[in-house]
PDB file of C-alpha atoms in Angstrom:
ATOM      1  CA  GLY A   1      38.870 -36.532  55.938  1.00  0.00           C
ATOM      2  CA  ALA A   2      37.800 -32.657  56.117  1.00  0.00           C
ATOM      3  CA  GLY A   3      35.698 -33.057  52.704  1.00  0.00           C
ATOM      4  CA  VAL A   4      35.024 -34.992  49.660  1.00  0.00           C
ATOM      5  CA  SER A   5      37.988 -36.262  47.844  1.00  0.00           C
ATOM      6  CA  GLN A   6      37.765 -36.981  44.159  1.00  0.00           C
ATOM      7  CA  SER A   7      40.449 -38.411  41.959  1.00  0.00           C
ATOM      8  CA  PRO A   8      41.812 -37.819  39.278  1.00  0.00           C
ATOM      9  CA  SER A   9      40.730 -34.341  38.941  1.00  0.00           C
ATOM     10  CA  ASN A  10      41.426 -34.666  35.138  1.00  0.00           C
ATOM     11  CA  LYS A  11      41.436 -37.564  32.836  1.00  0.00           C
ATOM     12  CA  VAL A  12      42.225 -37.631  29.030  1.00  0.00           C
ATOM     13  CA  THR A  13      41.162 -40.683  27.623  1.00  0.00           C
ATOM     14  CA  GLU A  14      40.779 -42.274  24.293  1.00  0.00           C
ATOM     15  CA  LYS A  15      37.292 -43.343  22.800  1.00  0.00           C
ATOM     16  CA  GLY A  16      37.095 -47.286  23.596  1.00  0.00           C
ATOM     17  CA  LYS A  17      39.108 -47.184  26.645  1.00  0.00           C
ATOM     18  CA  ASP A  18      37.788 -47.869  30.406  1.00  0.00           C
ATOM     19  CA  VAL A  19      38.229 -45.276  32.828  1.00  0.00           C
ATOM     20  CA  GLU A  20      37.751 -45.355  36.830  1.00  0.00           C
ATOM     21  CA  LEU A  21      36.856 -42.460  39.103  1.00  0.00           C
ATOM     22  CA  ARG A  22      37.414 -42.620  42.449  1.00  0.00           C
ATOM     23  CA  CYS A  23      35.271 -40.766  45.600  1.00  0.00           C
ATOM     24  CA  ASP A  24      36.263 -40.456  49.289  1.00  0.00           C
ATOM     25  CA  PRO A  25      33.441 -39.169  51.111  1.00  0.00           C
ATOM     26  CA  ILE A  26      33.513 -37.484  54.500  1.00  0.00           C
ATOM     27  CA  SER A  27      34.182 -39.832  57.227  1.00  0.00           C
ATOM     28  CA  GLY A  28      30.954 -41.034  58.816  1.00  0.00           C
ATOM     29  CA  HIS A  29      28.817 -40.017  55.777  1.00  0.00           C
ATOM     30  CA  THR A  30      26.406 -43.008  55.079  1.00  0.00           C
ATOM     31  CA  ALA A  31      24.805 -41.713  51.651  1.00  0.00           C
ATOM     32  CA  LEU A  32      27.162 -41.305  48.500  1.00  0.00           C
ATOM     33  CA  TYR A  33      25.926 -39.630  45.171  1.00  0.00           C
ATOM     34  CA  TRP A  34      27.154 -39.473  41.701  1.00  0.00           C
ATOM     35  CA  TYR A  35      26.216 -36.790  39.197  1.00  0.00           C
ATOM     36  CA  ARG A  36      27.095 -35.777  35.869  1.00  0.00           C
ATOM     37  CA  GLN A  37      27.717 -32.064  34.800  1.00  0.00           C
ATOM     38  CA  SER A  38      27.822 -31.444  31.169  1.00  0.00           C
ATOM     39  CA  LEU A  39      27.728 -28.098  29.781  1.00  0.00           C
ATOM     40  CA  GLY A  40      24.559 -26.586  30.102  1.00  0.00           C
ATOM     41  CA  GLN A  41      22.623 -29.566  31.118  1.00  0.00           C
ATOM     42  CA  GLY A  42      22.888 -29.092  34.991  1.00  0.00           C
ATOM     43  CA  LEU A  43      23.524 -32.241  37.225  1.00  0.00           C
ATOM     44  CA  GLU A  44      22.481 -35.327  36.051  1.00  0.00           C
ATOM     45  CA  PHE A  45      21.936 -38.218  38.847  1.00  0.00           C
ATOM     46  CA  LEU A  46      23.748 -41.123  38.063  1.00  0.00           C
ATOM     47  CA  ILE A  47      23.585 -43.454  41.333  1.00  0.00           C
ATOM     48  CA  TYR A  48      22.953 -43.280  45.083  1.00  0.00           C
ATOM     49  CA  PHE A  49      24.370 -45.547  47.903  1.00  0.00           C
ATOM     50  CA  GLN A  50      22.801 -45.466  51.429  1.00  0.00           C
ATOM     51  CA  GLY A  51      24.603 -47.805  53.702  1.00  0.00           C
ATOM     52  CA  ASN A  52      24.259 -51.243  53.198  1.00  0.00           C
ATOM     53  CA  SER A  53      21.292 -51.089  51.044  1.00  0.00           C
ATOM     54  CA  ALA A  54      21.232 -51.730  47.274  1.00  0.00           C
ATOM     55  CA  PRO A  55      22.122 -48.736  45.301  1.00  0.00           C
ATOM     56  CA  ASP A  56      19.724 -46.703  43.332  1.00  0.00           C
ATOM     57  CA  LYS A  57      21.038 -47.099  39.840  1.00  0.00           C
ATOM     58  CA  SER A  58      18.278 -45.555  38.024  1.00  0.00           C
ATOM     59  CA  GLY A  59      20.258 -42.533  36.743  1.00  0.00           C
ATOM     60  CA  LEU A  60      23.099 -44.576  34.894  1.00  0.00           C
ATOM     61  CA  PRO A  61      22.752 -43.693  31.261  1.00  0.00           C
ATOM     62  CA  SER A  62      23.528 -47.004  29.844  1.00  0.00           C
ATOM     63  CA  ASP A  63      25.162 -50.486  30.676  1.00  0.00           C
ATOM     64  CA  ARG A  64      28.592 -49.100  30.286  1.00  0.00           C
ATOM     65  CA  PHE A  65      28.547 -47.235  33.597  1.00  0.00           C
ATOM     66  CA  SER A  66      28.861 -49.136  37.035  1.00  0.00           C
ATOM     67  CA  ALA A  67      29.690 -48.132  40.440  1.00  0.00           C
ATOM     68  CA  GLU A  68      30.625 -49.693  43.773  1.00  0.00           C
ATOM     69  CA  ARG A  69      31.005 -48.619  47.084  1.00  0.00           C
ATOM     70  CA  THR A  70      33.542 -50.773  49.207  1.00  0.00           C
ATOM     71  CA  GLY A  71      33.234 -50.794  53.014  1.00  0.00           C
ATOM     72  CA  GLY A  72      30.552 -48.240  53.120  1.00  0.00           C
ATOM     73  CA  SER A  73      33.251 -45.801  52.259  1.00  0.00           C
ATOM     74  CA  VAL A  74      35.272 -45.277  49.216  1.00  0.00           C
ATOM     75  CA  SER A  75      33.112 -45.351  45.576  1.00  0.00           C
ATOM     76  CA  THR A  76      34.562 -46.223  42.119  1.00  0.00           C
ATOM     77  CA  LEU A  77      32.598 -45.231  39.114  1.00  0.00           C
ATOM     78  CA  THR A  78      33.565 -47.069  36.240  1.00  0.00           C
ATOM     79  CA  ILE A  79      32.935 -46.191  32.483  1.00  0.00           C
ATOM     80  CA  GLN A  80      33.453 -49.092  29.996  1.00  0.00           C
ATOM     81  CA  ARG A  81      34.331 -48.360  26.521  1.00  0.00           C
ATOM     82  CA  THR A  82      34.277 -44.646  26.593  1.00  0.00           C
ATOM     83  CA  GLN A  83      32.531 -42.370  24.262  1.00  0.00           C
ATOM     84  CA  GLN A  84      32.878 -38.690  23.148  1.00  0.00           C
ATOM     85  CA  GLU A  85      29.568 -38.231  24.773  1.00  0.00           C
ATOM     86  CA  ASP A  86      30.928 -39.437  28.182  1.00  0.00           C
ATOM     87  CA  SER A  87      32.837 -36.219  28.230  1.00  0.00           C
ATOM     88  CA  ALA A  88      31.800 -34.336  31.439  1.00  0.00           C
ATOM     89  CA  VAL A  89      32.703 -33.272  34.846  1.00  0.00           C
ATOM     90  CA  TYR A  90      31.611 -36.186  37.431  1.00  0.00           C
ATOM     91  CA  LEU A  91      30.628 -34.982  40.689  1.00  0.00           C
ATOM     92  CA  CYS A  92      30.662 -37.020  43.866  1.00  0.00           C
ATOM     93  CA  ALA A  93      28.635 -35.789  46.955  1.00  0.00           C
ATOM     94  CA  SER A  94      28.084 -37.273  50.421  1.00  0.00           C
ATOM     95  CA  ARG A  95      25.445 -36.797  53.224  1.00  0.00           C
ATOM     96  CA  LEU A  96      25.668 -37.735  56.850  1.00  0.00           C
ATOM     97  CA  ASP A  97      22.172 -39.473  56.763  1.00  0.00           C
ATOM     98  CA  GLY A  98      20.169 -40.502  53.710  1.00  0.00           C
ATOM     99  CA  SER A  99      17.230 -41.006  55.597  1.00  0.00           C
ATOM    100  CA  LEU A 100      17.393 -37.223  56.745  1.00  0.00           C
ATOM    101  CA  PHE A 101      15.298 -35.601  54.464  1.00  0.00           C
ATOM    102  CA  GLY A 102      16.401 -32.099  53.503  1.00  0.00           C
ATOM    103  CA  GLY A 103      19.988 -32.925  54.418  1.00  0.00           C
ATOM    104  CA  GLU A 104      22.738 -31.164  52.879  1.00  0.00           C
ATOM    105  CA  LEU A 105      24.805 -32.665  50.206  1.00  0.00           C
ATOM    106  CA  PHE A 106      28.572 -32.135  50.498  1.00  0.00           C
ATOM    107  CA  PHE A 107      30.377 -32.001  47.157  1.00  0.00           C
ATOM    108  CA  GLY A 108      33.744 -32.888  45.813  1.00  0.00           C
ATOM    109  CA  GLU A 109      35.330 -30.671  43.200  1.00  0.00           C
ATOM    110  CA  GLY A 110      34.826 -33.174  40.627  1.00  0.00           C
ATOM    111  CA  SER A 111      36.850 -35.265  37.804  1.00  0.00           C
ATOM    112  CA  ARG A 112      36.909 -33.724  34.511  1.00  0.00           C
ATOM    113  CA  LEU A 113      36.855 -36.648  31.912  1.00  0.00           C
ATOM    114  CA  THR A 114      37.651 -35.846  28.271  1.00  0.00           C
ATOM    115  CA  VAL A 115      37.148 -38.486  25.604  1.00  0.00           C
ATOM    116  CA  LEU A 116      39.072 -38.108  22.770  1.00  0.00           C
TER     117      LEU A 116
ATOM    118  CA  ALA B   1       9.089 -37.405  40.651  1.00  0.00           C
ATOM    119  CA  GLN B   2      10.731 -33.939  41.097  1.00  0.00           C
ATOM    120  CA  SER B   3      12.138 -31.584  38.597  1.00  0.00           C
ATOM    121  CA  VAL B   4      13.568 -28.132  38.370  1.00  0.00           C
ATOM    122  CA  THR B   5      13.521 -25.289  36.045  1.00  0.00           C
ATOM    123  CA  GLN B   6      15.987 -22.373  35.969  1.00  0.00           C
ATOM    124  CA  LEU B   7      14.761 -19.599  33.916  1.00  0.00           C
ATOM    125  CA  GLY B   8      18.031 -17.911  32.351  1.00  0.00           C
ATOM    126  CA  SER B   9      20.952 -19.639  31.553  1.00  0.00           C
ATOM    127  CA  HIS B  10      22.887 -16.442  31.937  1.00  0.00           C
ATOM    128  CA  VAL B  11      22.197 -13.294  34.127  1.00  0.00           C
ATOM    129  CA  SER B  12      24.302 -10.296  34.112  1.00  0.00           C
ATOM    130  CA  VAL B  13      23.854  -7.514  36.687  1.00  0.00           C
ATOM    131  CA  SER B  14      25.910  -4.437  37.609  1.00  0.00           C
ATOM    132  CA  GLU B  15      27.763  -4.159  40.961  1.00  0.00           C
ATOM    133  CA  GLY B  16      25.385  -2.919  43.732  1.00  0.00           C
ATOM    134  CA  ALA B  17      22.333  -3.818  41.617  1.00  0.00           C
ATOM    135  CA  LEU B  18      19.577  -6.402  42.646  1.00  0.00           C
ATOM    136  CA  VAL B  19      20.253 -10.336  42.088  1.00  0.00           C
ATOM    137  CA  LEU B  20      17.304 -12.361  41.043  1.00  0.00           C
ATOM    138  CA  LEU B  21      17.790 -15.759  39.936  1.00  0.00           C
ATOM    139  CA  ARG B  22      14.291 -17.839  38.966  1.00  0.00           C
ATOM    140  CA  CYS B  23      13.737 -21.234  39.980  1.00  0.00           C
ATOM    141  CA  ASN B  24      10.359 -23.003  39.499  1.00  0.00           C
ATOM    142  CA  TYR B  25      10.091 -26.552  40.748  1.00  0.00           C
ATOM    143  CA  SER B  26       7.183 -29.612  40.128  1.00  0.00           C
ATOM    144  CA  SER B  27       6.827 -32.191  42.751  1.00  0.00           C
ATOM    145  CA  SER B  28       4.044 -34.378  43.493  1.00  0.00           C
ATOM    146  CA  VAL B  29       5.027 -34.370  47.382  1.00  0.00           C
ATOM    147  CA  PRO B  30       5.934 -31.440  49.644  1.00  0.00           C
ATOM    148  CA  PRO B  31       9.168 -30.409  48.497  1.00  0.00           C
ATOM    149  CA  TYR B  32      12.338 -29.804  49.859  1.00  0.00           C
ATOM    150  CA  LEU B  33      14.241 -26.845  47.929  1.00  0.00           C
ATOM    151  CA  PHE B  34      18.121 -25.802  48.017  1.00  0.00           C
ATOM    152  CA  TRP B  35      20.416 -23.401  46.303  1.00  0.00           C
ATOM    153  CA  TYR B  36      23.957 -24.214  45.576  1.00  0.00           C
ATOM    154  CA  VAL B  37      26.715 -22.047  44.274  1.00  0.00           C
ATOM    155  CA  GLN B  38      29.763 -23.140  42.249  1.00  0.00           C
ATOM    156  CA  TYR B  39      32.643 -20.962  42.074  1.00  0.00           C
ATOM    157  CA  PRO B  40      35.103 -21.318  39.441  1.00  0.00           C
ATOM    158  CA  ASN B  41      37.117 -24.467  39.542  1.00  0.00           C
ATOM    159  CA  GLN B  42      35.455 -25.275  42.825  1.00  0.00           C
ATOM    160  CA  GLY B  43      32.845 -27.774  43.960  1.00  0.00           C
ATOM    161  CA  LEU B  44      29.264 -27.027  44.801  1.00  0.00           C
ATOM    162  CA  GLN B  45      28.411 -25.457  48.244  1.00  0.00           C
ATOM    163  CA  LEU B  46      25.039 -24.872  49.953  1.00  0.00           C
ATOM    164  CA  LEU B  47      23.881 -21.428  49.783  1.00  0.00           C
ATOM    165  CA  LEU B  48      20.432 -22.072  51.614  1.00  0.00           C
ATOM    166  CA  LYS B  49      17.601 -24.476  51.732  1.00  0.00           C
ATOM    167  CA  TYR B  50      13.784 -24.533  52.591  1.00  0.00           C
ATOM    168  CA  THR B  51      12.302 -27.623  54.328  1.00  0.00           C
ATOM    169  CA  THR B  52       9.493 -26.585  56.395  1.00  0.00           C
ATOM    170  CA  GLY B  53       8.718 -23.643  58.721  1.00  0.00           C
ATOM    171  CA  ALA B  54       9.328 -20.072  57.391  1.00  0.00           C
ATOM    172  CA  THR B  55       8.890 -19.595  53.828  1.00  0.00           C
ATOM    173  CA  LEU B  56      11.745 -16.984  53.603  1.00  0.00           C
ATOM    174  CA  VAL B  57      15.152 -18.468  54.156  1.00  0.00           C
ATOM    175  CA  LYS B  58      18.164 -16.559  54.423  1.00  0.00           C
ATOM    176  CA  GLY B  59      21.577 -18.242  53.429  1.00  0.00           C
ATOM    177  CA  ILE B  60      25.487 -17.193  53.289  1.00  0.00           C
ATOM    178  CA  ASN B  61      26.640 -13.961  51.513  1.00  0.00           C
ATOM    179  CA  GLY B  62      23.469 -12.351  51.849  1.00  0.00           C
ATOM    180  CA  PHE B  63      21.348 -14.087  49.580  1.00  0.00           C
ATOM    181  CA  GLU B  64      17.967 -15.137  50.643  1.00  0.00           C
ATOM    182  CA  ALA B  65      14.908 -17.163  48.771  1.00  0.00           C
ATOM    183  CA  GLU B  66      11.268 -17.266  49.357  1.00  0.00           C
ATOM    184  CA  PHE B  67       9.239 -20.678  48.914  1.00  0.00           C
ATOM    185  CA  LYS B  68       5.981 -19.858  47.233  1.00  0.00           C
ATOM    186  CA  LYS B  69       3.867 -22.904  47.070  1.00  0.00           C
ATOM    187  CA  SER B  70       1.132 -21.213  44.789  1.00  0.00           C
ATOM    188  CA  GLU B  71       3.673 -20.372  42.353  1.00  0.00           C
ATOM    189  CA  THR B  72       5.854 -23.363  42.813  1.00  0.00           C
ATOM    190  CA  SER B  73       8.425 -21.141  42.783  1.00  0.00           C
ATOM    191  CA  PHE B  74      11.743 -20.418  44.965  1.00  0.00           C
ATOM    192  CA  HIS B  75      13.655 -17.545  43.498  1.00  0.00           C
ATOM    193  CA  LEU B  76      16.904 -16.338  44.855  1.00  0.00           C
ATOM    194  CA  THR B  77      17.448 -12.755  45.568  1.00  0.00           C
ATOM    195  CA  LYS B  78      20.130 -10.621  46.984  1.00  0.00           C
ATOM    196  CA  PRO B  79      19.700  -6.836  47.095  1.00  0.00           C
ATOM    197  CA  SER B  80      23.128  -5.691  46.153  1.00  0.00           C
ATOM    198  CA  ALA B  81      25.597  -7.618  43.883  1.00  0.00           C
ATOM    199  CA  HIS B  82      29.094  -8.151  44.756  1.00  0.00           C
ATOM    200  CA  MET B  83      31.781  -9.000  42.055  1.00  0.00           C
ATOM    201  CA  SER B  84      32.357 -12.013  44.454  1.00  0.00           C
ATOM    202  CA  ASP B  85      29.140 -13.385  43.582  1.00  0.00           C
ATOM    203  CA  ALA B  86      30.140 -14.539  40.101  1.00  0.00           C
ATOM    204  CA  ALA B  87      29.679 -17.963  39.679  1.00  0.00           C
ATOM    205  CA  GLU B  88      27.059 -20.520  38.642  1.00  0.00           C
ATOM    206  CA  TYR B  89      23.874 -21.061  40.859  1.00  0.00           C
ATOM    207  CA  PHE B  90      21.943 -24.223  41.008  1.00  0.00           C
ATOM    208  CA  CYS B  91      18.451 -24.794  42.253  1.00  0.00           C
ATOM    209  CA  ALA B  92      17.683 -28.361  43.325  1.00  0.00           C
ATOM    210  CA  VAL B  93      14.346 -30.202  44.831  1.00  0.00           C
ATOM    211  CA  SER B  94      14.106 -33.166  46.817  1.00  0.00           C
ATOM    212  CA  GLY B  95      10.881 -35.056  47.566  1.00  0.00           C
ATOM    213  CA  ASN B  96      10.119 -37.602  50.264  1.00  0.00           C
ATOM    214  CA  ASN B  97      12.475 -40.218  48.335  1.00  0.00           C
ATOM    215  CA  ASN B  98      15.505 -39.498  50.145  1.00  0.00           C
ATOM    216  CA  ASN B  99      17.732 -40.141  46.998  1.00  0.00           C
ATOM    217  CA  ASP B 100      15.572 -37.799  44.660  1.00  0.00           C
ATOM    218  CA  MET B 101      17.772 -34.826  44.630  1.00  0.00           C
ATOM    219  CA  ARG B 102      17.163 -33.351  41.386  1.00  0.00           C
ATOM    220  CA  PHE B 103      18.900 -30.237  39.937  1.00  0.00           C
ATOM    221  CA  GLY B 104      18.103 -27.424  37.433  1.00  0.00           C
ATOM    222  CA  ALA B 105      20.578 -26.543  34.667  1.00  0.00           C
ATOM    223  CA  GLY B 106      22.353 -23.845  36.533  1.00  0.00           C
ATOM    224  CA  THR B 107      22.296 -19.715  36.066  1.00  0.00           C
ATOM    225  CA  ARG B 108      25.704 -18.393  35.451  1.00  0.00           C
ATOM    226  CA  LEU B 109      25.774 -14.971  37.102  1.00  0.00           C
ATOM    227  CA  THR B 110      27.951 -12.208  36.069  1.00  0.00           C
ATOM    228  CA  VAL B 111      28.797  -9.003  37.714  1.00  0.00           C
ATOM    229  CA  LYS B 112      29.830  -5.829  35.931  1.00  0.00           C
ATOM    230  CA  PRO B 113      31.910  -3.394  37.537  1.00  0.00           C
TER     231      PRO B 113
END
């Protein structure tokens, strides 16, 4: 596609429910990142996919968070048993080739999650 | 590991005044440095980046930044602010680990008429 597409743009859920956030990267981009943006906290790295390599999950805050990337393209971030502190904007970004150091990340517009 | 500190969560300038947004980084390896801008209700977009070579880099919309290794800084400047510059600005650093793109907390720029 023309840009990184994320859905839903807004999600309101109740505490304890599971949510899935979707990211469709730019076609041909091999690297895909998830970040969490909380008020005043900047962008918190969550997880990174590069081609067929094992993802770097070092930023996932707890085992309630997981992500997968199917066919090297679309990615889904799943949050189980949501908590109020999970409320944030979840940003997805892709890059043409993760091995190109200094390569630009292209960001989607984010999925705003509100946990009541 | 890399990290970024942005000094000042909010900066307010008058239209036509100098814009200076501060960024200091920490990196155990030669850094690659970035400034991204986020306009209201939009995603982040790249303003400029430093990888190698000239330490003064120019970006879009008249912004520039200078890499100063001795000061571990990469401050963003623009000689004359425009109302359309009002946005949130993020500094980021990447090292030789290609997934290690770390962002600062952001600086919200307000431009007064």
